[in-house]
Short mmCIF file of C-alpha atoms (C1' of nucleotides) in Angstrom, two decimals:
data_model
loop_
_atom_site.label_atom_id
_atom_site.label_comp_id
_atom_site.label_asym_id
_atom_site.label_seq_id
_atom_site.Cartn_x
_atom_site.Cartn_y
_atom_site.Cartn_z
CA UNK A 141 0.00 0.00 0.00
CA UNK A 142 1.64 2.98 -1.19
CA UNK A 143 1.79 6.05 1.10
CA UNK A 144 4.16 7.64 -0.94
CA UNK A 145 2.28 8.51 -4.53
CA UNK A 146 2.81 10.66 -7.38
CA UNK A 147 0.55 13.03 -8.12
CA UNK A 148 -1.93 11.90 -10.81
CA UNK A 149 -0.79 14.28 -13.59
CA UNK A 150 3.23 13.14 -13.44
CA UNK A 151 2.47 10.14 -15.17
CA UNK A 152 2.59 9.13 -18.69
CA UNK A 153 -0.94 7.40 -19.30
CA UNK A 154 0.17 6.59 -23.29
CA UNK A 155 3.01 5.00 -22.10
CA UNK A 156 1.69 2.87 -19.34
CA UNK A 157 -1.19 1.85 -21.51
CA UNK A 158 1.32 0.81 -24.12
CA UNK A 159 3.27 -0.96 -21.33
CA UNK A 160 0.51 -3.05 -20.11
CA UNK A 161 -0.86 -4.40 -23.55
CA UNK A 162 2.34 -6.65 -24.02
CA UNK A 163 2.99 -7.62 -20.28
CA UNK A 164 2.51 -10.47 -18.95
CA UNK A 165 -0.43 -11.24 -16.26
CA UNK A 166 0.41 -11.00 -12.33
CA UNK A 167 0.74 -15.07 -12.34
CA UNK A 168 3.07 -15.43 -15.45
CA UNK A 169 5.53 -12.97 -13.91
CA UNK A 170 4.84 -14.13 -10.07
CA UNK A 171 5.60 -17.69 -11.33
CA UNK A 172 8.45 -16.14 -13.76
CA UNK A 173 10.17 -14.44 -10.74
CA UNK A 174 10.03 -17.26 -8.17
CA UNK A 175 11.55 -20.30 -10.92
CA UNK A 176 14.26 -17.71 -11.84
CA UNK A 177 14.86 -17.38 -7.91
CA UNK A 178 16.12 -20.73 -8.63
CA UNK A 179 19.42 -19.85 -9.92
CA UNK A 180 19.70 -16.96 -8.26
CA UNK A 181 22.44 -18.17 -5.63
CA UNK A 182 26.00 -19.04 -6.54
CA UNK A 183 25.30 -23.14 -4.93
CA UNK A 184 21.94 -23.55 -6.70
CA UNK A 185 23.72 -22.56 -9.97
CA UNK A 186 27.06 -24.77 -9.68
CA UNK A 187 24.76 -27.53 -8.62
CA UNK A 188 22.38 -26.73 -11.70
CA UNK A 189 25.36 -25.98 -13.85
CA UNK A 190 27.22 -29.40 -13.04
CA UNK A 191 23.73 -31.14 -14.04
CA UNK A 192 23.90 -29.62 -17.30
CA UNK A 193 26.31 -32.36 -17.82
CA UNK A 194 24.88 -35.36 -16.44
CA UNK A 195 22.62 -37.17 -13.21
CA UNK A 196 24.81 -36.92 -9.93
CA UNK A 197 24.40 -37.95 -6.60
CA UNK A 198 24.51 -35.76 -3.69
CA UNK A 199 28.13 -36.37 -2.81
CA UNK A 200 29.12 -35.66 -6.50
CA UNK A 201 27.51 -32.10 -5.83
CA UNK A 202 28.98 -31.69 -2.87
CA UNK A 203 32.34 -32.31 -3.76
CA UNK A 204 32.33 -30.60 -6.66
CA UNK A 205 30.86 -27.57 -5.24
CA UNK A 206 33.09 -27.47 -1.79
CA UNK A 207 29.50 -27.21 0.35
CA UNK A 208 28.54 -30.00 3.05
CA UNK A 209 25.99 -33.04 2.64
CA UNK A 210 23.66 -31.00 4.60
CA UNK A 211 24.12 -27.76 2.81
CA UNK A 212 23.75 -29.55 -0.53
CA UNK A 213 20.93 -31.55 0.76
CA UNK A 214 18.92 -28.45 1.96
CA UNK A 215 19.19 -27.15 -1.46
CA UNK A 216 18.19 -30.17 -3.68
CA UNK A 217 15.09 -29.69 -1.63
CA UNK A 218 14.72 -26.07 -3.31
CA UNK A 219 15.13 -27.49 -6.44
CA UNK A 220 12.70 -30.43 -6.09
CA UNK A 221 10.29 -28.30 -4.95
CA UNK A 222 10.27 -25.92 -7.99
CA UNK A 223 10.60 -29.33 -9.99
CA UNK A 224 13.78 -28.28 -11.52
CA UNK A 225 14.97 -31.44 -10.54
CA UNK A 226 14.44 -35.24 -10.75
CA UNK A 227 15.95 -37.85 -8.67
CA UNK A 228 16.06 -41.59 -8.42
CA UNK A 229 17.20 -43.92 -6.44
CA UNK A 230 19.91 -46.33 -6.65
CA UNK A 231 21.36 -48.74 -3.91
CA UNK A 232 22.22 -46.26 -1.18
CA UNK A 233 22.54 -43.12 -3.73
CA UNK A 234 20.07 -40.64 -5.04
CA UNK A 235 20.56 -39.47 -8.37
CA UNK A 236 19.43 -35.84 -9.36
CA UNK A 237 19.23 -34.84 -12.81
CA UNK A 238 17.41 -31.89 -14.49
CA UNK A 239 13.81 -31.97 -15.24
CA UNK A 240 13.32 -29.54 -17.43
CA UNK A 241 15.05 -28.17 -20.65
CA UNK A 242 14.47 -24.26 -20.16
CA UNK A 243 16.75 -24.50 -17.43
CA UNK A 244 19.33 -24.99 -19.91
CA UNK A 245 18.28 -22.36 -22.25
CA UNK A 246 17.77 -19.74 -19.44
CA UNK A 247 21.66 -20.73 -17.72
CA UNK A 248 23.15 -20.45 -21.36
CA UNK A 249 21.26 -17.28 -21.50
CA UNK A 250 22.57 -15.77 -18.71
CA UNK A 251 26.05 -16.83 -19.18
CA UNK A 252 26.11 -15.48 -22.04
CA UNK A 253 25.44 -12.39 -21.14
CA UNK A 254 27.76 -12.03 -18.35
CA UNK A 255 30.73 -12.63 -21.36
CA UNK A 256 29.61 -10.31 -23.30
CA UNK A 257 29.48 -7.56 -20.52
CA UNK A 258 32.41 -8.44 -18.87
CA UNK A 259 34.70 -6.86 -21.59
CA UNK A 260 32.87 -3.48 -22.00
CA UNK A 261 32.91 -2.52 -18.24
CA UNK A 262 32.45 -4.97 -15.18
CA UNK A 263 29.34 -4.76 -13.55
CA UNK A 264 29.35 -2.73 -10.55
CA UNK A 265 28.03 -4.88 -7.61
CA UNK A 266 28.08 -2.72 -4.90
CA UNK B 167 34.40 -25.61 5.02
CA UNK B 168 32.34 -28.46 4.69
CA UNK B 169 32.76 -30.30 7.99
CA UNK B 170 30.24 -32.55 6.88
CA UNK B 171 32.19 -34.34 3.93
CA UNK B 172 30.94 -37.32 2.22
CA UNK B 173 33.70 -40.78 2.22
CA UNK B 174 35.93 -39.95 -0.48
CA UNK B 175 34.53 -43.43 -1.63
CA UNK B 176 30.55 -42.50 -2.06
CA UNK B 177 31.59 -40.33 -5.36
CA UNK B 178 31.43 -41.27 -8.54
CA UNK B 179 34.53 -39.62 -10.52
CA UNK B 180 33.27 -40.33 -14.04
CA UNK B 181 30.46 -38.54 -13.68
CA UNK B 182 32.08 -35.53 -11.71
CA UNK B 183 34.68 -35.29 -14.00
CA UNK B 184 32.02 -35.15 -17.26
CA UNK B 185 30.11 -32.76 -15.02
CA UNK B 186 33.75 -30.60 -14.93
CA UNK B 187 34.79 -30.53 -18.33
CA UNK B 188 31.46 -28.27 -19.59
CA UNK B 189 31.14 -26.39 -16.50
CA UNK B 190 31.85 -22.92 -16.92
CA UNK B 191 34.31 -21.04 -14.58
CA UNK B 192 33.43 -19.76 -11.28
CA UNK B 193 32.70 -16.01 -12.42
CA UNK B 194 30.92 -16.89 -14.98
CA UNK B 195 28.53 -18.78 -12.70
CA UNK B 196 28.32 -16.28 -9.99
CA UNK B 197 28.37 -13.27 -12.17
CA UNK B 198 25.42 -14.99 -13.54
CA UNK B 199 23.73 -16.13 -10.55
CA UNK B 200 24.18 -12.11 -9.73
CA UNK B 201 22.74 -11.20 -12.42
CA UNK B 202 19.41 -13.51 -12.59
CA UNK B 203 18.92 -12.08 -9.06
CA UNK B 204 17.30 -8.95 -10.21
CA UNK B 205 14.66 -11.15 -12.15
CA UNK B 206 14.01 -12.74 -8.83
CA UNK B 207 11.77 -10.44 -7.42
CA UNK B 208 8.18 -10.32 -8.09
CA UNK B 209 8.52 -6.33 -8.30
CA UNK B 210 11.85 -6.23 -10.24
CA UNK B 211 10.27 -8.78 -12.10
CA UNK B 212 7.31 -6.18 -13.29
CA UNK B 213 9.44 -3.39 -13.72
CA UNK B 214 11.01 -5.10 -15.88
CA UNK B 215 8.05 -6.66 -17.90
CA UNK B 216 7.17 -3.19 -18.29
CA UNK B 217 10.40 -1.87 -19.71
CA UNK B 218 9.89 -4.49 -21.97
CA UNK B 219 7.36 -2.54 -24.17
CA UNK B 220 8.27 1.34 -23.82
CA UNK B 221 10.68 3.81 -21.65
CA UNK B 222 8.66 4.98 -18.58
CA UNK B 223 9.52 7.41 -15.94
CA UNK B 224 9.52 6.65 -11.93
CA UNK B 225 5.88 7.37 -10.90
CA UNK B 226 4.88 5.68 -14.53
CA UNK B 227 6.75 2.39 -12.71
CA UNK B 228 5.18 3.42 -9.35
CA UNK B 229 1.91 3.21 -11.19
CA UNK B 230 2.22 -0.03 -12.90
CA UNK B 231 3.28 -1.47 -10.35
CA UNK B 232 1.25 -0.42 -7.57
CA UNK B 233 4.29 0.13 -5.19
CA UNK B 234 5.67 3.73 -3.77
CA UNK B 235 7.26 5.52 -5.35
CA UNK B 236 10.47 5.29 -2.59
CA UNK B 237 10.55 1.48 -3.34
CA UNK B 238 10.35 2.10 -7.01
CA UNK B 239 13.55 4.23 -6.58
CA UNK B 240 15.32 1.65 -4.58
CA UNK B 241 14.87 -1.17 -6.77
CA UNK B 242 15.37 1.53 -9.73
CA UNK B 243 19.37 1.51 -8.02
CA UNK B 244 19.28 -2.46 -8.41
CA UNK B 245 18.54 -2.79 -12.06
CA UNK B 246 21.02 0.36 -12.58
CA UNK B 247 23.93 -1.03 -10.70
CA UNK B 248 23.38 -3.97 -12.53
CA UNK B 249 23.67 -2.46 -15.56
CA UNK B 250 20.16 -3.95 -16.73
CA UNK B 251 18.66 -0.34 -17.04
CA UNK B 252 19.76 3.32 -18.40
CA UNK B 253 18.30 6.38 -17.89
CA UNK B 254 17.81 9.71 -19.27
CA UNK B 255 16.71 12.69 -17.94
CA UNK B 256 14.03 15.11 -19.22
CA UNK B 257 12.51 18.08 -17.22
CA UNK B 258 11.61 16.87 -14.20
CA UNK B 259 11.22 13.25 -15.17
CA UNK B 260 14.06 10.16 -15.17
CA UNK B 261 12.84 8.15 -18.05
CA UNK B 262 14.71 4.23 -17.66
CA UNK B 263 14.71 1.72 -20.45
CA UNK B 264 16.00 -1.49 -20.48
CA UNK B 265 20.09 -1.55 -21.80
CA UNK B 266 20.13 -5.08 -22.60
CA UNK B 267 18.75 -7.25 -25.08
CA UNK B 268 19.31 -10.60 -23.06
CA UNK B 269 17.22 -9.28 -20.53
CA UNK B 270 14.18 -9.69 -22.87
CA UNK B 271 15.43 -13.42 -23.68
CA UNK B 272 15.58 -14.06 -19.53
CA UNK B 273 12.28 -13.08 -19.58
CA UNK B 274 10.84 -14.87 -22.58
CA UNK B 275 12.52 -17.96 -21.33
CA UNK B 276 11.39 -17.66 -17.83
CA UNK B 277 7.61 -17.01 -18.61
CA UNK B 278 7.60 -19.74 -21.51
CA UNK B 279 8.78 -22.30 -18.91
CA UNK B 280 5.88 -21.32 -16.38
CA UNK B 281 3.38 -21.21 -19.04
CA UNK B 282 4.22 -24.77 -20.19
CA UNK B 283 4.73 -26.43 -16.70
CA UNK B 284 1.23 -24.95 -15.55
CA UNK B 285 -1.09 -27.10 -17.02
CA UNK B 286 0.27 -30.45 -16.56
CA UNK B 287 0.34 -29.78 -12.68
CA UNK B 288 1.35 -26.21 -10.38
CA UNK B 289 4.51 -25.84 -8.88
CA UNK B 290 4.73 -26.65 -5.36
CA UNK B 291 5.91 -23.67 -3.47
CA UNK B 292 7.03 -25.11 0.25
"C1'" DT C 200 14.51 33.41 -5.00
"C1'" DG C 201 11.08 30.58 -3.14
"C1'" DA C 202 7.70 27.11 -4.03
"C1'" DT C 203 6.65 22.83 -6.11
"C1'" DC C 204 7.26 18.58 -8.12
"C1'" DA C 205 10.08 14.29 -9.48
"C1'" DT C 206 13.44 11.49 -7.85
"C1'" DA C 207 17.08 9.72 -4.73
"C1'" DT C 208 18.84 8.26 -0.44
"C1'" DG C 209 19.59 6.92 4.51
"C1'" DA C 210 18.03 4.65 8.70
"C1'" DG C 211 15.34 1.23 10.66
"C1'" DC C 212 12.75 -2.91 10.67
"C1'" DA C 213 10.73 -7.26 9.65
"C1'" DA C 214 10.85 -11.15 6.82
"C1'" DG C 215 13.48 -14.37 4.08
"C1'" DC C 216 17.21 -17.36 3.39
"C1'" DA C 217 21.65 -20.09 3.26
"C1'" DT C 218 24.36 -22.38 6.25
"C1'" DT C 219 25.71 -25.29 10.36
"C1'" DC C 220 25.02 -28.69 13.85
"C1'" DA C 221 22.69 -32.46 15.53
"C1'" DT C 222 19.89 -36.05 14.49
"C1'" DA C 223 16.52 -38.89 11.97
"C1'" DT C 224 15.38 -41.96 8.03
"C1'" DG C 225 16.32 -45.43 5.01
"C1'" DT C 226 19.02 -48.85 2.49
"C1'" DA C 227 22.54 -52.34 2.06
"C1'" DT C 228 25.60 -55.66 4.10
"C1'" DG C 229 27.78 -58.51 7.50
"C1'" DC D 261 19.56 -57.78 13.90
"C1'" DA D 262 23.44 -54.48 14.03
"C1'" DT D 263 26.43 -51.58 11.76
"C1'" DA D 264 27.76 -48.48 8.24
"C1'" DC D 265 26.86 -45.36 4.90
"C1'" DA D 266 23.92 -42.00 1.95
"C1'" DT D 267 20.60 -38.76 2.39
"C1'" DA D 268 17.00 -35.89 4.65
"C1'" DT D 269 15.29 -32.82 8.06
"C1'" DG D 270 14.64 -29.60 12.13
"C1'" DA D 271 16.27 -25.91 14.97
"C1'" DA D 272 19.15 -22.15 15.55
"C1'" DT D 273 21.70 -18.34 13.63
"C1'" DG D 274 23.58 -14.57 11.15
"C1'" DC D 275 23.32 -12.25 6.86
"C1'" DT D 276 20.65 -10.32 3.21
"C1'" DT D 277 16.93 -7.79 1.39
"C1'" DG D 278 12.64 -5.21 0.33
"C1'" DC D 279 9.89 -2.06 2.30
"C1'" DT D 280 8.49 2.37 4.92
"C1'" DC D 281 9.23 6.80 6.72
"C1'" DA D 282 11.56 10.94 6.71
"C1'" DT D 283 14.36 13.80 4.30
"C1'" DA D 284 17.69 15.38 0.80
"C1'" DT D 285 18.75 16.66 -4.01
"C1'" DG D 286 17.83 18.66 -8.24
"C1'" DA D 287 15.06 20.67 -11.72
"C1'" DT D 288 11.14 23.84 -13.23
"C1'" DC D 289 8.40 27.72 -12.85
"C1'" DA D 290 6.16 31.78 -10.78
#
DNA sequence: TGATCATATGAGCAAGCATTCATATGTATG
DNA sequence: CATACATATGAATGCTTGCTCATATGATCA
């Protein structure tokens, strides 16, 4: 609830009108926001990023992203829940591997873009 | 530091290593990670879906968004710092626009994914 | 110059979140 | 059945973050 509004004439009613037509609805972008959430922290994406490759067990992921079992663990829980993931069992080992294929398209994506920044100017972070 | 390290044993190596040999380099995955981070907010998220279709000014933003205008400004430092917006200044107004085409893909991507997992059963959200 | 409007910014706060530690579950194996 | 190992989970914690409120900056206009 905004306290804080402008007044009614320092907006741009052409342009908002124009801006609305193409957008998305409320649940497209809700939904868009939370699944990109997903990779949004540097674990989730090594984890993601190392199951571009192929199906890995939770050790693999640990190891090969320096975080403990539990750490790991807590966030293939993340990732099942926003069924980014898949797992199966196998003897004493669960398997995750990626459920979906935007996942890949929207990591390459980002990547990507990231190289093609970097040379022009780092981003400022701070 | 992972106290909580898996027997060196419980690994599979083959699979880690495959996993290793696409992976892309540590920036690259946290400079990405950083950067999918401003999608990953339902209001960023609208902002941005707005930018999509035509330059609009603060209180424009405020508008669309239903937010004040003080958070619009805050958020409005996000998307700047990370270089996702630019702005230009006329009269009284700041009119932003996006500065980045692979923004638009993020997007695309990110709604196309939600739009196709929706019907065959909602993501659960914890 | 003083008033007004658009925008930016700082402090404070409450909620969210990633990790750790301890422990539980569940599967194989002796 | 007991032990060992792989994984999951709960509680606690400290850091991050998105918002509000109050105020500062910066531009226009009378």
């Amino acid at each position: 609830m905004p306290e804080d509004l402008c007044s009614a004439e320092s907006t741009h009613p052409e342009l908002i009108e124009k801006a609305k037509q193409g957008m998305p609805d409320d649940l497209d972008l809700d939904d868009a926001s939370y699944l990109v959430k997903v990779l949004a922290d540097p674990t989730r994406m090594r984890m993601i990023a190392a199951l571009l490759a192929s199906e890995l067990c939770v050790c693999d992921l640990a190891d090969l992203t320096g975080m403990s079992q539990s750490a790991i663990s807590h966030q293939l829980r993340v990732l099942r829940q926003s069924r980014v993931v898949k797992y199966r069992r196998e003897g004493k080992n669960t398997f995750y591997s990626l459920d979906d294929e935007h996942i890949r398209l929207l990591v390459a994506t980002a990547i990507a873009h990231v190289r093609e920044m970097r040379p022009h100017g780092q981003e400022e972070r701070g």
